[in-house]
Coordinates of C-alpha atoms and ligand atoms in Angstrom, one line a residue:
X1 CA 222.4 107.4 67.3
X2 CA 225.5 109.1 69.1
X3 CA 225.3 112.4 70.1
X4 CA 228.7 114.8 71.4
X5 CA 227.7 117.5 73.7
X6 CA 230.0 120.2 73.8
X7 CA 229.9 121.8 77.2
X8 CA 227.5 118.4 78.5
X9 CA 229.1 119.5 81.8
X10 CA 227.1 122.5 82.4
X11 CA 224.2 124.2 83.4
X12 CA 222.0 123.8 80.4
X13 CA 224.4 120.9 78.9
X14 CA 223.4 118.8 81.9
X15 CA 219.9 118.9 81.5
X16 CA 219.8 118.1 77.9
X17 CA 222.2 115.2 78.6
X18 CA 219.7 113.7 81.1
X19 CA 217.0 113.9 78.2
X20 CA 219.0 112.1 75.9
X21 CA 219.8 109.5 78.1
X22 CA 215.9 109.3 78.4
X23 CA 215.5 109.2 75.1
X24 CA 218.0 106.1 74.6
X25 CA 220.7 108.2 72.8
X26 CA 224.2 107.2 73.0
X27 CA 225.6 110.4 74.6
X28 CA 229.7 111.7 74.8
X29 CA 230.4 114.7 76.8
X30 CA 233.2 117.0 76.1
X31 CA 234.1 119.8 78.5
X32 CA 236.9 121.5 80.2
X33 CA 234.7 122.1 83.9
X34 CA 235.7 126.0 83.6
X35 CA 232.1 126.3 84.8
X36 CA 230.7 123.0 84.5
X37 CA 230.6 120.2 87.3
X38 CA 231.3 116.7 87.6
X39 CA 228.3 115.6 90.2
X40 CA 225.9 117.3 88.1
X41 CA 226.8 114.8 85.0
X42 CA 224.2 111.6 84.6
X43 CA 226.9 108.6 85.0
X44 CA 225.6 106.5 82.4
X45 CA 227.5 109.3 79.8
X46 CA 230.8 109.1 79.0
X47 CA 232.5 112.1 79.8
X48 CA 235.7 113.7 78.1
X49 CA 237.5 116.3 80.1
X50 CA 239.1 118.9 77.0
X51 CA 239.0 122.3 75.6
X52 CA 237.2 122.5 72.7
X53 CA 240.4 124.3 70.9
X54 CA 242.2 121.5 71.9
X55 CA 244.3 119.9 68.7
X56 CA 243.3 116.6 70.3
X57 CA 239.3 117.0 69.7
X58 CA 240.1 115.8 66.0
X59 CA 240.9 112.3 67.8
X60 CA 237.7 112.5 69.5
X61 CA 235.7 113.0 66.5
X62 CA 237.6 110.1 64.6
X63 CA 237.5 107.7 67.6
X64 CA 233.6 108.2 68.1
X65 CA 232.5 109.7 64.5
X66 CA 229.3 111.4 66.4
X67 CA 226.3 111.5 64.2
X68 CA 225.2 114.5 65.8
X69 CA 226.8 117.3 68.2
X70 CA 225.2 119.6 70.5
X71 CA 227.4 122.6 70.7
X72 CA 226.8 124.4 74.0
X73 CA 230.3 124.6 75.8
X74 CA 231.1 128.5 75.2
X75 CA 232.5 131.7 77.5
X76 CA 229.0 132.7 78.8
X77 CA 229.7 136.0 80.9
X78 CA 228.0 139.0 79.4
X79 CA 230.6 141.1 81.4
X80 CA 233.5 139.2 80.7
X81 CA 233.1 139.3 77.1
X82 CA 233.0 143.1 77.4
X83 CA 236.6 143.2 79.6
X84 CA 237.9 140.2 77.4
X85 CA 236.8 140.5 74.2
X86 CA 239.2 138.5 72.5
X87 CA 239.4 135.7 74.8
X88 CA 235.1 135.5 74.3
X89 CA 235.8 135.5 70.5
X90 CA 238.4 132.8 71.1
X91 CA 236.4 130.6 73.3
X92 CA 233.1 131.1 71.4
X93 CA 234.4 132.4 67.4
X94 CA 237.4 130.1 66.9
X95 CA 236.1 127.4 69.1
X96 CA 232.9 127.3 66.9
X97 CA 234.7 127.3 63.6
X98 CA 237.3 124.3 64.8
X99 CA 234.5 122.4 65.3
X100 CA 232.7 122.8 62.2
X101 CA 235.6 122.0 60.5
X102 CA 235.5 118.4 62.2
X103 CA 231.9 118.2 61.6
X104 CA 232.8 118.8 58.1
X105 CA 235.8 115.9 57.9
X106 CA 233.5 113.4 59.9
X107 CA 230.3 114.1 58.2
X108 CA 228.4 114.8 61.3
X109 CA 224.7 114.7 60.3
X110 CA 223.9 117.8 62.2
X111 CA 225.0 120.4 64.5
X112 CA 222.9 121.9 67.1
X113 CA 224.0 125.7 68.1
X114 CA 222.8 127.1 71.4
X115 CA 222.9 130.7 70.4
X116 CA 221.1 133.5 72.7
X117 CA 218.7 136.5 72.7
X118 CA 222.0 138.7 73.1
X119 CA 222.3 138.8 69.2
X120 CA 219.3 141.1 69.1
X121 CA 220.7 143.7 71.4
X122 CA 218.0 146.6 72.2
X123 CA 214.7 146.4 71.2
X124 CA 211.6 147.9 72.1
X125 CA 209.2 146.6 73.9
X126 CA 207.8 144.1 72.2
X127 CA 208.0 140.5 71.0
X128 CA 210.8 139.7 68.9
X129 CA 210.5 137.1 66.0
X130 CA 213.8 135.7 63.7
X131 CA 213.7 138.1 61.2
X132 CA 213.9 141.2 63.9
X133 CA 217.7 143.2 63.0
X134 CA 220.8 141.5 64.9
X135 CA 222.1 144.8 66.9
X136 CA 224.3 143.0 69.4
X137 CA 225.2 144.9 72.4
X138 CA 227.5 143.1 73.8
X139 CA 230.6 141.0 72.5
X140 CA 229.2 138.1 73.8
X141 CA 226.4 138.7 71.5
X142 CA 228.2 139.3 68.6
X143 CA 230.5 135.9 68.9
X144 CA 226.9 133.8 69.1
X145 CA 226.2 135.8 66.0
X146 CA 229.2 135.4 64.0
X147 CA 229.5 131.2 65.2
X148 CA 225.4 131.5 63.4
X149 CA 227.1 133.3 60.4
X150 CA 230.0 130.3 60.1
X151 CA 227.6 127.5 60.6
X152 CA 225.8 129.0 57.4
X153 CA 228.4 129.2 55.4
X154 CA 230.1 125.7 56.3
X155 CA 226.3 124.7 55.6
X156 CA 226.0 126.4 52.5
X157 CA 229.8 125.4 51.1
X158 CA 229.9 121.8 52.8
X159 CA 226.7 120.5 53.5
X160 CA 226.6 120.7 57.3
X161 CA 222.5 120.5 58.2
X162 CA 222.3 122.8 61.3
X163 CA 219.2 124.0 63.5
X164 CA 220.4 127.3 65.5
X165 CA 218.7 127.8 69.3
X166 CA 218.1 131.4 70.4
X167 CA 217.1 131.4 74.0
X168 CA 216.1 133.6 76.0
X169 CA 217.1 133.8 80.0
X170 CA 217.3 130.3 80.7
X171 CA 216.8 129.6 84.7
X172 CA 216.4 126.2 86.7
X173 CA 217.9 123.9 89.2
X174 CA 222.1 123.3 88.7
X175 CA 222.6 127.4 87.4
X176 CA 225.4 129.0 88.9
X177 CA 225.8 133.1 89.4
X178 CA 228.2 133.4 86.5
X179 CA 226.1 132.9 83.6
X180 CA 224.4 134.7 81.0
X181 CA 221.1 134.4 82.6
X182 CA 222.4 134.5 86.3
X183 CA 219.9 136.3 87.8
X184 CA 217.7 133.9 89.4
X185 CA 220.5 131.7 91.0
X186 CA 221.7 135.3 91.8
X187 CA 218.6 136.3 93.9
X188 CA 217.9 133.2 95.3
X189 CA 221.5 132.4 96.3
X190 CA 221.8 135.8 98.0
X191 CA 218.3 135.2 99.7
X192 CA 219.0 132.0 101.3
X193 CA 222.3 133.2 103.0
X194 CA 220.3 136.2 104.3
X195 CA 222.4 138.6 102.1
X196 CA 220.3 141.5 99.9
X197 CA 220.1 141.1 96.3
X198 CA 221.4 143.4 93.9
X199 CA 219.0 144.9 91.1
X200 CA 221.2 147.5 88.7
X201 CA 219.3 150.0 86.7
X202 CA 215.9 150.6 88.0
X203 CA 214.4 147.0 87.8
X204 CA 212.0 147.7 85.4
X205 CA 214.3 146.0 82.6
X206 CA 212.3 143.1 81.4
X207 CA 213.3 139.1 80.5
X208 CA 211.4 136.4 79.0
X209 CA 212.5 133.6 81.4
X210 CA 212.2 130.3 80.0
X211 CA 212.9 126.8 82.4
X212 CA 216.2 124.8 81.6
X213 CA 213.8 121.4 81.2
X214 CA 211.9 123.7 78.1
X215 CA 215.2 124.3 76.8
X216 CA 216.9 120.4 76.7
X217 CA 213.2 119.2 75.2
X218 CA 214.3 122.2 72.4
X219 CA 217.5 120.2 71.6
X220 CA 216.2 116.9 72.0
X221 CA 213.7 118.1 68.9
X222 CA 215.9 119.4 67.2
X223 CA 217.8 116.4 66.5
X224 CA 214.8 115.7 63.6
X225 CA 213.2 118.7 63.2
X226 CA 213.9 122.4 62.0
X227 CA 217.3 121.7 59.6
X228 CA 218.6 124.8 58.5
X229 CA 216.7 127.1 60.4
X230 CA 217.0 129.9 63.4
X231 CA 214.7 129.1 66.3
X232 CA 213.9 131.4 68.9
X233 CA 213.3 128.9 72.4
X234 CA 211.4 131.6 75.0
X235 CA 208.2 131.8 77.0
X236 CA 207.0 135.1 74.9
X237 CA 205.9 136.7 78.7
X238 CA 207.9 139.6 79.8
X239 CA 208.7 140.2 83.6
X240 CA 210.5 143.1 84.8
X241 CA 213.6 142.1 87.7
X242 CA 211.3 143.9 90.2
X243 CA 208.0 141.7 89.7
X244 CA 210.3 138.6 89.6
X245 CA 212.3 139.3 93.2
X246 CA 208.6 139.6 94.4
X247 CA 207.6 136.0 93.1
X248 CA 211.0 134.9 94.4
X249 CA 210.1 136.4 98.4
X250 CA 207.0 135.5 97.9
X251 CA 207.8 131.7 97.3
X252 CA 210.5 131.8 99.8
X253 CA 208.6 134.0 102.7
X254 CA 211.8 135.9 102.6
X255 CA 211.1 139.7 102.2
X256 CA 215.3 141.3 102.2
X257 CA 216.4 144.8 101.7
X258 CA 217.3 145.6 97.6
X259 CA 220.3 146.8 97.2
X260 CA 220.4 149.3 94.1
X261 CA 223.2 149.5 91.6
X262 CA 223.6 151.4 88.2
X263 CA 222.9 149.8 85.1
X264 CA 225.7 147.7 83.6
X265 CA 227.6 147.9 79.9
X266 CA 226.0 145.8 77.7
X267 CA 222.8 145.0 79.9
X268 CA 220.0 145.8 77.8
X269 CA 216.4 147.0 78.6
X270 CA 213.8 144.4 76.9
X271 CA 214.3 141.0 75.8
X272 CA 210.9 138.9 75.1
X273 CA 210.7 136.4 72.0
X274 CA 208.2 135.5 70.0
X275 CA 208.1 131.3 69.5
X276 CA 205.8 131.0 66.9
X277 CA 208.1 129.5 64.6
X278 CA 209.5 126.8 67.5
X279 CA 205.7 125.8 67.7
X280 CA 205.3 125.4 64.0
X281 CA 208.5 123.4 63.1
X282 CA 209.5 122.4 66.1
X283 CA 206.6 121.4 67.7
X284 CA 207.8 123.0 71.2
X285 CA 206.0 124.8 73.4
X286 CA 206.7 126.1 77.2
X287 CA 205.7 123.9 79.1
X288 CA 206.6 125.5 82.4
X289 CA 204.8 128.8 84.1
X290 CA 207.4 130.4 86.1
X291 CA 206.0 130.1 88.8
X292 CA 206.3 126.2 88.4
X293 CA 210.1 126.6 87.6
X294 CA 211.0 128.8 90.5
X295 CA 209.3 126.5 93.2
X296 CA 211.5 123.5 91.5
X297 CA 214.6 126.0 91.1
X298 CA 214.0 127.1 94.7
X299 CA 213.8 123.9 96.3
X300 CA 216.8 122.2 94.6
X301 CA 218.8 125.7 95.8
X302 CA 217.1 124.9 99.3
X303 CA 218.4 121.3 99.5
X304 CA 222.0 122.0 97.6
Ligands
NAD401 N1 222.0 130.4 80.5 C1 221.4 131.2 79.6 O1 220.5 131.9 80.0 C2 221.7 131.1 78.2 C3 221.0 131.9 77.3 C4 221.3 131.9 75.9 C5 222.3 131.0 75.5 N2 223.0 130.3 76.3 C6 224.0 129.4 75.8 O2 223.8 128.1 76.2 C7 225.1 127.4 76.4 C8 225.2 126.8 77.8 O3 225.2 127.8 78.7 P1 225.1 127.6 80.3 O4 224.2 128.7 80.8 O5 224.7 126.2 80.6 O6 226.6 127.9 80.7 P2 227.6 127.0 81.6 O7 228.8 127.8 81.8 O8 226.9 126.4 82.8 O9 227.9 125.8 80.6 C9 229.0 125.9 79.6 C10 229.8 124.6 79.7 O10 230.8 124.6 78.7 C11 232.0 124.3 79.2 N3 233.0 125.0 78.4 C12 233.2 126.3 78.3 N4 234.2 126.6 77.5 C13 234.7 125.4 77.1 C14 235.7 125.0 76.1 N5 236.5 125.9 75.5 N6 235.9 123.7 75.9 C15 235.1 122.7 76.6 N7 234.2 123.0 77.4 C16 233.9 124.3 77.7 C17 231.9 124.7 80.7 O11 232.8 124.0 81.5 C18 230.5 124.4 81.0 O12 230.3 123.1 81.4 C19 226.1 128.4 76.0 O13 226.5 128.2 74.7 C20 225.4 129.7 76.3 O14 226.0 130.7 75.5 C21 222.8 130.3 77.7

């Protein structure tokens, strides 16, 4: 079976590659290395350096007629999405709906979406299922809600089967500062050079961090499992920035200065989902404590 990953190049997009290629799956990469990396690509996959909004991606999908594509490649700063609006709708809106339409001409079996928490926007704190109301706060969060809306509709109208991924904060060896959920390369990054970390707002915001390897085993089972449905991909454990910069000195034997910032537009207070329905029709479960993930995230950071 051949698989194009969108964005292959990338943080997450490199891990799930890898399990593919473990799996046996013929794999193509398409990205345009705004964030991703060359080195981090496995070099058994054949990788295709383009935009996504490129006219020439309707070659690609003729040349290789994918069976299935993984769409990850997307603008995936919360804060540039807020400054740049329509250049995150572009990358992530218009870049989603090009796409679909070639899934539609080449009759792609199935299109996997990595869409994110940020669609939930504020909720209390609590554990958030599917069917909890999509308040995005931020315009990075609305453009992975509309691409869900699109892929419905091009589903419903043309028969595109589709499983939709909401993480949560994703963390794990390869993730750079930039990202959606930066933090961890953040801290540790800043750590290691001997430079304080920043936490804004108080640091009693909470996450449900979930490793990168949980989230490529979510793609890799949703290539036979849950068509047509909106899956949540977290750990369901809530820990606040403060308790996690203490695991993260505490593995490293670091203990820095905090350096204190306000809160930031579009940051939001509690994020923690509920993954009941990703153990039911999935059949995916965490597999990694955090605890687990940070040592492995901290000692690829230590040797990079
Ligand atoms: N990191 C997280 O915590 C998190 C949480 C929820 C959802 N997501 C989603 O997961 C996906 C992967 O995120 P990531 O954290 O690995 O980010 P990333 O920036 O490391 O990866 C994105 C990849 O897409 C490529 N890309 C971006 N725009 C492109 C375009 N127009 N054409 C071709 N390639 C393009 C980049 O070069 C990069 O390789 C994104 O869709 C993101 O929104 C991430």
């Amino acid at each position: 079976m051949k698989i194009l990953v969108t964005g292959g190049a990338g943080f997450i997009g490199s891990h799930v590659v890898d399990m593919l290629i473990e799996y046996d799956y013929d794999v193509i990469i398409v990205d345009n290395f705004c964030t991703g990396k060359k080195v981090i690509v496995h070099p058994q996959v054949r990788l295709i350096k383009m935009d996504i909004n490129s006219p020439h991606m309707e070659e690609v999908f003729g040349r290789e007629q994918p069976d299935v594509v993984i769409h990850m490649a997307a603008q995936v700063n919360v804060t540039k999405s807020m400054l740049h609006p329509e250049a995150d709708a572009e990358q992530n809106i218009l870049g989603t709906i090009r796409l679909l339409g070639y899934c539609h001409k080449y009759h792609v079996q199935k299109l996997i979406f990595s869409s994110s928490c940020a669609v939930y926007g504020e909720t209390k704190d609590c554990s958030i299922t599917e069917t909890f109301p999509i308040q995005p706060l931020s315009f990075y969060g609305l453009s992975k809600y509309a691409s869900e809306r699109y892929i419905h509709l091009y589903c419903t109208l043309y028969q595109i089967p589709f499983t939709i991924l909401r993480y949560a904060n994703v963390y794990g060896p390869r993730q750079t500062s930039l990202g959606e959920g930066g933090v961890i390369a953040t801290f540790f990054g800043k750590v290691l050079s001997g430079e304080s970390p920043i936490i804004y707002g108080t640091g009693e915001q909470t996450r449900d961090y979930v490793y990168v390897k949980d989230i490529a085993k979510a793609n890799v089972l949703a290539i036979t499992e849950g068509t047509n449905e909106i899956v949540n991909i977290g750990s369901n454990r809530k820990t606040s920035v403060n308790e996690l910069l203490k695991m993260m000195m505490s593995l490293t034997s670091i203990d820095s200065a905090v350096i204190r910032k306000p809160s930031r537009v579009g940051d939001i207070q509690h994020s923690r989902l509920d993954n009941t329905k990703a153990a039911t029709i999935l059949s995916w479960y965490p597999s990694y404590e955090l605890l687990d993930g940070l040592w492995e995230t901290f000692n690829y950071y230590k040797e990079i």
